[in-house]
PDB file of N, CA and C in Angstrom:
ATOM      1  N   MET P   1     -83.817  36.853  27.792  1.00  0.00           N
ATOM      2  CA  MET P   1     -82.868  36.801  26.698  1.00  0.00           C
ATOM      3  C   MET P   1     -82.968  38.088  25.891  1.00  0.00           C
ATOM      4  N   GLY P   2     -81.852  38.585  25.380  1.00  0.00           N
ATOM      5  CA  GLY P   2     -81.815  39.838  24.646  1.00  0.00           C
ATOM      6  C   GLY P   2     -82.393  39.722  23.247  1.00  0.00           C
ATOM      7  N   ARG P   3     -82.581  40.864  22.657  1.00  0.00           N
ATOM      8  CA  ARG P   3     -83.107  40.955  21.298  1.00  0.00           C
ATOM      9  C   ARG P   3     -82.112  40.360  20.315  1.00  0.00           C
ATOM     10  N   LEU P   4     -82.633  39.621  19.338  1.00  0.00           N
ATOM     11  CA  LEU P   4     -81.793  39.055  18.296  1.00  0.00           C
ATOM     12  C   LEU P   4     -81.221  40.171  17.444  1.00  0.00           C
ATOM     13  N   LYS P   5     -79.934  40.133  17.205  1.00  0.00           N
ATOM     14  CA  LYS P   5     -79.262  41.152  16.398  1.00  0.00           C
ATOM     15  C   LYS P   5     -79.661  41.012  14.934  1.00  0.00           C
ATOM     16  N   LYS P   6     -79.837  42.147  14.272  1.00  0.00           N
ATOM     17  CA  LYS P   6     -80.137  42.168  12.839  1.00  0.00           C
ATOM     18  C   LYS P   6     -78.815  42.316  12.089  1.00  0.00           C
ATOM     19  N   ILE P   7     -78.570  41.417  11.117  1.00  0.00           N
ATOM     20  CA  ILE P   7     -77.285  41.329  10.422  1.00  0.00           C
ATOM     21  C   ILE P   7     -77.459  41.676   8.951  1.00  0.00           C
ATOM     22  N   LEU P   8     -76.545  42.492   8.431  1.00  0.00           N
ATOM     23  CA  LEU P   8     -76.498  42.793   7.004  1.00  0.00           C
ATOM     24  C   LEU P   8     -75.178  42.288   6.444  1.00  0.00           C
ATOM     25  N   ILE P   9     -75.269  41.450   5.415  1.00  0.00           N
ATOM     26  CA  ILE P   9     -74.077  40.951   4.730  1.00  0.00           C
ATOM     27  C   ILE P   9     -74.003  41.683   3.403  1.00  0.00           C
ATOM     28  N   ILE P  10     -72.888  42.376   3.187  1.00  0.00           N
ATOM     29  CA  ILE P  10     -72.708  43.168   1.974  1.00  0.00           C
ATOM     30  C   ILE P  10     -71.853  42.376   1.001  1.00  0.00           C
ATOM     31  N   GLY P  11     -72.293  42.370  -0.245  1.00  0.00           N
ATOM     32  CA  GLY P  11     -71.752  41.538  -1.307  1.00  0.00           C
ATOM     33  C   GLY P  11     -70.254  41.496  -1.466  1.00  0.00           C
ATOM     34  N   GLY P  12     -69.894  40.637  -2.302  1.00  0.00           N
ATOM     35  CA  GLY P  12     -68.507  40.347  -2.594  1.00  0.00           C
ATOM     36  C   GLY P  12     -68.494  39.159  -3.523  1.00  0.00           C
ATOM     37  N   ASP P  13     -68.507  37.969  -2.938  1.00  0.00           N
ATOM     38  CA  ASP P  13     -68.488  36.761  -3.754  1.00  0.00           C
ATOM     39  C   ASP P  13     -69.222  35.635  -3.039  1.00  0.00           C
ATOM     40  N   GLU P  14     -68.971  34.425  -3.450  1.00  0.00           N
ATOM     41  CA  GLU P  14     -69.680  33.263  -2.922  1.00  0.00           C
ATOM     42  C   GLU P  14     -69.498  33.084  -1.409  1.00  0.00           C
ATOM     43  N   ARG P  15     -68.423  33.622  -0.863  1.00  0.00           N
ATOM     44  CA  ARG P  15     -68.207  33.505   0.594  1.00  0.00           C
ATOM     45  C   ARG P  15     -69.314  34.203   1.373  1.00  0.00           C
ATOM     46  N   GLN P  16     -69.725  35.395   0.921  1.00  0.00           N
ATOM     47  CA  GLN P  16     -70.799  36.116   1.596  1.00  0.00           C
ATOM     48  C   GLN P  16     -72.128  35.380   1.423  1.00  0.00           C
ATOM     49  N   ASN P  17     -72.340  34.785   0.263  1.00  0.00           N
ATOM     50  CA  ASN P  17     -73.547  34.002   0.033  1.00  0.00           C
ATOM     51  C   ASN P  17     -73.591  32.803   0.987  1.00  0.00           C
ATOM     52  N   PHE P  18     -72.460  32.158   1.196  1.00  0.00           N
ATOM     53  CA  PHE P  18     -72.359  31.025   2.111  1.00  0.00           C
ATOM     54  C   PHE P  18     -72.701  31.454   3.544  1.00  0.00           C
ATOM     55  N   ILE P  19     -72.133  32.568   3.972  1.00  0.00           N
ATOM     56  CA  ILE P  19     -72.409  33.083   5.323  1.00  0.00           C
ATOM     57  C   ILE P  19     -73.891  33.385   5.483  1.00  0.00           C
ATOM     58  N   TYR P  20     -74.457  34.073   4.492  1.00  0.00           N
ATOM     59  CA  TYR P  20     -75.878  34.420   4.534  1.00  0.00           C
ATOM     60  C   TYR P  20     -76.746  33.175   4.677  1.00  0.00           C
ATOM     61  N   ASN P  21     -76.540  32.204   3.815  1.00  0.00           N
ATOM     62  CA  ASN P  21     -77.364  30.990   3.840  1.00  0.00           C
ATOM     63  C   ASN P  21     -77.245  30.248   5.162  1.00  0.00           C
ATOM     64  N   ASN P  22     -76.061  30.172   5.711  1.00  0.00           N
ATOM     65  CA  ASN P  22     -75.872  29.470   6.986  1.00  0.00           C
ATOM     66  C   ASN P  22     -76.487  30.211   8.155  1.00  0.00           C
ATOM     67  N   LEU P  23     -76.389  31.528   8.172  1.00  0.00           N
ATOM     68  CA  LEU P  23     -77.019  32.296   9.245  1.00  0.00           C
ATOM     69  C   LEU P  23     -78.545  32.185   9.179  1.00  0.00           C
ATOM     70  N   LYS P  24     -79.107  32.197   7.973  1.00  0.00           N
ATOM     71  CA  LYS P  24     -80.560  32.041   7.813  1.00  0.00           C
ATOM     72  C   LYS P  24     -81.020  30.686   8.338  1.00  0.00           C
ATOM     73  N   VAL P  25     -80.275  29.637   8.005  1.00  0.00           N
ATOM     74  CA  VAL P  25     -80.630  28.289   8.467  1.00  0.00           C
ATOM     75  C   VAL P  25     -80.630  28.229   9.994  1.00  0.00           C
ATOM     76  N   GLU P  26     -79.704  28.948  10.620  1.00  0.00           N
ATOM     77  CA  GLU P  26     -79.606  28.954  12.086  1.00  0.00           C
ATOM     78  C   GLU P  26     -80.631  29.879  12.741  1.00  0.00           C
ATOM     79  N   GLY P  27     -81.419  30.603  11.922  1.00  0.00           N
ATOM     80  CA  GLY P  27     -82.497  31.428  12.468  1.00  0.00           C
ATOM     81  C   GLY P  27     -82.150  32.881  12.719  1.00  0.00           C
ATOM     82  N   PHE P  28     -81.010  33.338  12.256  1.00  0.00           N
ATOM     83  CA  PHE P  28     -80.638  34.740  12.455  1.00  0.00           C
ATOM     84  C   PHE P  28     -81.416  35.643  11.505  1.00  0.00           C
ATOM     85  N   ASP P  29     -81.723  36.856  11.975  1.00  0.00           N
ATOM     86  CA  ASP P  29     -82.399  37.875  11.171  1.00  0.00           C
ATOM     87  C   ASP P  29     -81.347  38.528  10.283  1.00  0.00           C
ATOM     88  N   THR P  30     -81.221  38.024   9.059  1.00  0.00           N
ATOM     89  CA  THR P  30     -80.117  38.386   8.186  1.00  0.00           C
ATOM     90  C   THR P  30     -80.617  38.854   6.829  1.00  0.00           C
ATOM     91  N   ASP P  31     -80.018  39.934   6.321  1.00  0.00           N
ATOM     92  CA  ASP P  31     -80.289  40.421   4.970  1.00  0.00           C
ATOM     93  C   ASP P  31     -78.998  40.408   4.180  1.00  0.00           C
ATOM     94  N   LEU P  32     -79.151  40.426   2.856  1.00  0.00           N
ATOM     95  CA  LEU P  32     -78.022  40.362   1.946  1.00  0.00           C
ATOM     96  C   LEU P  32     -78.131  41.498   0.941  1.00  0.00           C
ATOM     97  N   CYS P  33     -77.025  42.163   0.678  1.00  0.00           N
ATOM     98  CA  CYS P  33     -77.009  43.298  -0.246  1.00  0.00           C
ATOM     99  C   CYS P  33     -75.849  43.135  -1.226  1.00  0.00           C
ATOM    100  N   GLY P  34     -76.141  43.275  -2.514  1.00  0.00           N
ATOM    101  CA  GLY P  34     -75.073  43.314  -3.503  1.00  0.00           C
ATOM    102  C   GLY P  34     -74.627  41.989  -4.074  1.00  0.00           C
ATOM    103  N   LEU P  35     -75.451  40.954  -3.953  1.00  0.00           N
ATOM    104  CA  LEU P  35     -75.106  39.661  -4.546  1.00  0.00           C
ATOM    105  C   LEU P  35     -76.219  39.183  -5.468  1.00  0.00           C
ATOM    106  N   GLY P  36     -76.772  40.086  -6.247  1.00  0.00           N
ATOM    107  CA  GLY P  36     -77.905  39.778  -7.103  1.00  0.00           C
ATOM    108  C   GLY P  36     -77.710  38.575  -7.997  1.00  0.00           C
ATOM    109  N   GLY P  37     -76.531  38.387  -8.561  1.00  0.00           N
ATOM    110  CA  GLY P  37     -76.281  37.261  -9.446  1.00  0.00           C
ATOM    111  C   GLY P  37     -76.120  35.940  -8.717  1.00  0.00           C
ATOM    112  N   LEU P  38     -75.793  35.989  -7.428  1.00  0.00           N
ATOM    113  CA  LEU P  38     -75.557  34.766  -6.663  1.00  0.00           C
ATOM    114  C   LEU P  38     -76.724  34.367  -5.779  1.00  0.00           C
ATOM    115  N   ASN P  39     -77.597  35.323  -5.454  1.00  0.00           N
ATOM    116  CA  ASN P  39     -78.671  35.018  -4.521  1.00  0.00           C
ATOM    117  C   ASN P  39     -79.879  35.886  -4.834  1.00  0.00           C
ATOM    118  N   GLU P  40     -81.013  35.254  -5.062  1.00  0.00           N
ATOM    119  CA  GLU P  40     -82.235  35.988  -5.407  1.00  0.00           C
ATOM    120  C   GLU P  40     -82.769  36.838  -4.251  1.00  0.00           C
ATOM    121  N   ASN P  41     -82.313  36.596  -3.030  1.00  0.00           N
ATOM    122  CA  ASN P  41     -82.738  37.383  -1.873  1.00  0.00           C
ATOM    123  C   ASN P  41     -81.937  38.666  -1.698  1.00  0.00           C
ATOM    124  N   SER P  42     -80.927  38.873  -2.526  1.00  0.00           N
ATOM    125  CA  SER P  42     -80.096  40.066  -2.431  1.00  0.00           C
ATOM    126  C   SER P  42     -80.918  41.297  -2.755  1.00  0.00           C
ATOM    127  N   LYS P  43     -80.728  42.345  -1.971  1.00  0.00           N
ATOM    128  CA  LYS P  43     -81.459  43.580  -2.200  1.00  0.00           C
ATOM    129  C   LYS P  43     -80.535  44.760  -1.996  1.00  0.00           C
ATOM    130  N   CYS P  44     -80.999  45.906  -2.426  1.00  0.00           N
ATOM    131  CA  CYS P  44     -80.237  47.135  -2.230  1.00  0.00           C
ATOM    132  C   CYS P  44     -80.650  47.741  -0.898  1.00  0.00           C
ATOM    133  N   CYS P  45     -79.703  47.980  -0.040  1.00  0.00           N
ATOM    134  CA  CYS P  45     -79.996  48.515   1.290  1.00  0.00           C
ATOM    135  C   CYS P  45     -79.661  49.999   1.313  1.00  0.00           C
ATOM    136  N   LEU P  46     -80.609  50.790   1.721  1.00  0.00           N
ATOM    137  CA  LEU P  46     -80.421  52.229   1.713  1.00  0.00           C
ATOM    138  C   LEU P  46     -79.921  52.774   3.038  1.00  0.00           C
ATOM    139  N   SER P  47     -80.149  52.054   4.125  1.00  0.00           N
ATOM    140  CA  SER P  47     -79.753  52.566   5.434  1.00  0.00           C
ATOM    141  C   SER P  47     -79.099  51.473   6.266  1.00  0.00           C
ATOM    142  N   PHE P  48     -77.922  51.762   6.770  1.00  0.00           N
ATOM    143  CA  PHE P  48     -77.245  50.823   7.662  1.00  0.00           C
ATOM    144  C   PHE P  48     -77.759  50.947   9.095  1.00  0.00           C
ATOM    145  N   ASP P  49     -78.524  51.984   9.379  1.00  0.00           N
ATOM    146  CA  ASP P  49     -79.022  52.222  10.734  1.00  0.00           C
ATOM    147  C   ASP P  49     -79.961  51.124  11.223  1.00  0.00           C
ATOM    148  N   ASP P  50     -80.530  50.344  10.312  1.00  0.00           N
ATOM    149  CA  ASP P  50     -81.469  49.289  10.689  1.00  0.00           C
ATOM    150  C   ASP P  50     -80.761  48.026  11.172  1.00  0.00           C
ATOM    151  N   TYR P  51     -79.442  48.002  11.097  1.00  0.00           N
ATOM    152  CA  TYR P  51     -78.686  46.780  11.382  1.00  0.00           C
ATOM    153  C   TYR P  51     -77.760  46.963  12.578  1.00  0.00           C
ATOM    154  N   ASP P  52     -77.591  45.871  13.313  1.00  0.00           N
ATOM    155  CA  ASP P  52     -76.677  45.856  14.451  1.00  0.00           C
ATOM    156  C   ASP P  52     -75.280  45.393  14.047  1.00  0.00           C
ATOM    157  N   ILE P  53     -75.204  44.534  13.027  1.00  0.00           N
ATOM    158  CA  ILE P  53     -73.941  43.945  12.590  1.00  0.00           C
ATOM    159  C   ILE P  53     -73.838  44.050  11.075  1.00  0.00           C
ATOM    160  N   LEU P  54     -72.682  44.509  10.586  1.00  0.00           N
ATOM    161  CA  LEU P  54     -72.394  44.541   9.158  1.00  0.00           C
ATOM    162  C   LEU P  54     -71.263  43.562   8.872  1.00  0.00           C
ATOM    163  N   VAL P  55     -71.453  42.706   7.872  1.00  0.00           N
ATOM    164  CA  VAL P  55     -70.404  41.793   7.426  1.00  0.00           C
ATOM    165  C   VAL P  55     -69.970  42.287   6.055  1.00  0.00           C
ATOM    166  N   LEU P  56     -68.735  42.731   5.971  1.00  0.00           N
ATOM    167  CA  LEU P  56     -68.220  43.327   4.745  1.00  0.00           C
ATOM    168  C   LEU P  56     -67.367  42.337   3.962  1.00  0.00           C
ATOM    169  N   PRO P  57     -67.303  42.515   2.632  1.00  0.00           N
ATOM    170  CA  PRO P  57     -66.464  41.615   1.842  1.00  0.00           C
ATOM    171  C   PRO P  57     -64.984  41.843   2.133  1.00  0.00           C
ATOM    172  N   MET P  58     -64.216  40.774   1.991  1.00  0.00           N
ATOM    173  CA  MET P  58     -62.771  40.870   2.191  1.00  0.00           C
ATOM    174  C   MET P  58     -62.085  40.835   0.841  1.00  0.00           C
ATOM    175  N   PRO P  59     -61.106  41.676   0.644  1.00  0.00           N
ATOM    176  CA  PRO P  59     -60.380  41.638  -0.640  1.00  0.00           C
ATOM    177  C   PRO P  59     -59.536  40.376  -0.727  1.00  0.00           C
ATOM    178  N   ILE P  60     -59.380  39.892  -1.934  1.00  0.00           N
ATOM    179  CA  ILE P  60     -58.530  38.723  -2.138  1.00  0.00           C
ATOM    180  C   ILE P  60     -57.069  39.160  -2.137  1.00  0.00           C
ATOM    181  N   THR P  61     -56.801  40.301  -2.757  1.00  0.00           N
ATOM    182  CA  THR P  61     -55.436  40.846  -2.789  1.00  0.00           C
ATOM    183  C   THR P  61     -55.489  42.353  -2.611  1.00  0.00           C
ATOM    184  N   LYS P  62     -54.393  42.921  -2.206  1.00  0.00           N
ATOM    185  CA  LYS P  62     -54.287  44.375  -2.116  1.00  0.00           C
ATOM    186  C   LYS P  62     -53.836  44.978  -3.432  1.00  0.00           C
ATOM    187  N   ASN P  63     -53.041  44.225  -4.173  1.00  0.00           N
ATOM    188  CA  ASN P  63     -52.455  44.789  -5.400  1.00  0.00           C
ATOM    189  C   ASN P  63     -52.875  44.026  -6.660  1.00  0.00           C
ATOM    190  N   SER P  64     -53.904  43.198  -6.552  1.00  0.00           N
ATOM    191  CA  SER P  64     -54.418  42.385  -7.652  1.00  0.00           C
ATOM    192  C   SER P  64     -53.430  41.332  -8.152  1.00  0.00           C
ATOM    193  N   VAL P  65     -52.336  41.110  -7.395  1.00  0.00           N
ATOM    194  CA  VAL P  65     -51.346  40.110  -7.768  1.00  0.00           C
ATOM    195  C   VAL P  65     -51.117  39.125  -6.644  1.00  0.00           C
ATOM    196  N   THR P  66     -50.775  39.644  -5.452  1.00  0.00           N
ATOM    197  CA  THR P  66     -50.470  38.777  -4.308  1.00  0.00           C
ATOM    198  C   THR P  66     -51.288  39.172  -3.100  1.00  0.00           C
TER     199      THR P  66
END
């Protein structure tokens, strides 16, 4: 079996916190960056080179209206 991928979830809102918590429960090697107020495990990541997968936040709107 191949090496487990290392995942970095970059902040946004509660959706990223939900993804992080569920991946951790399933045993994935996952870190969280930029959700300090929502998750005490959030840290500042200096290098993306340590990760195989990046999960980025999605905007709610493009124009802040629709």
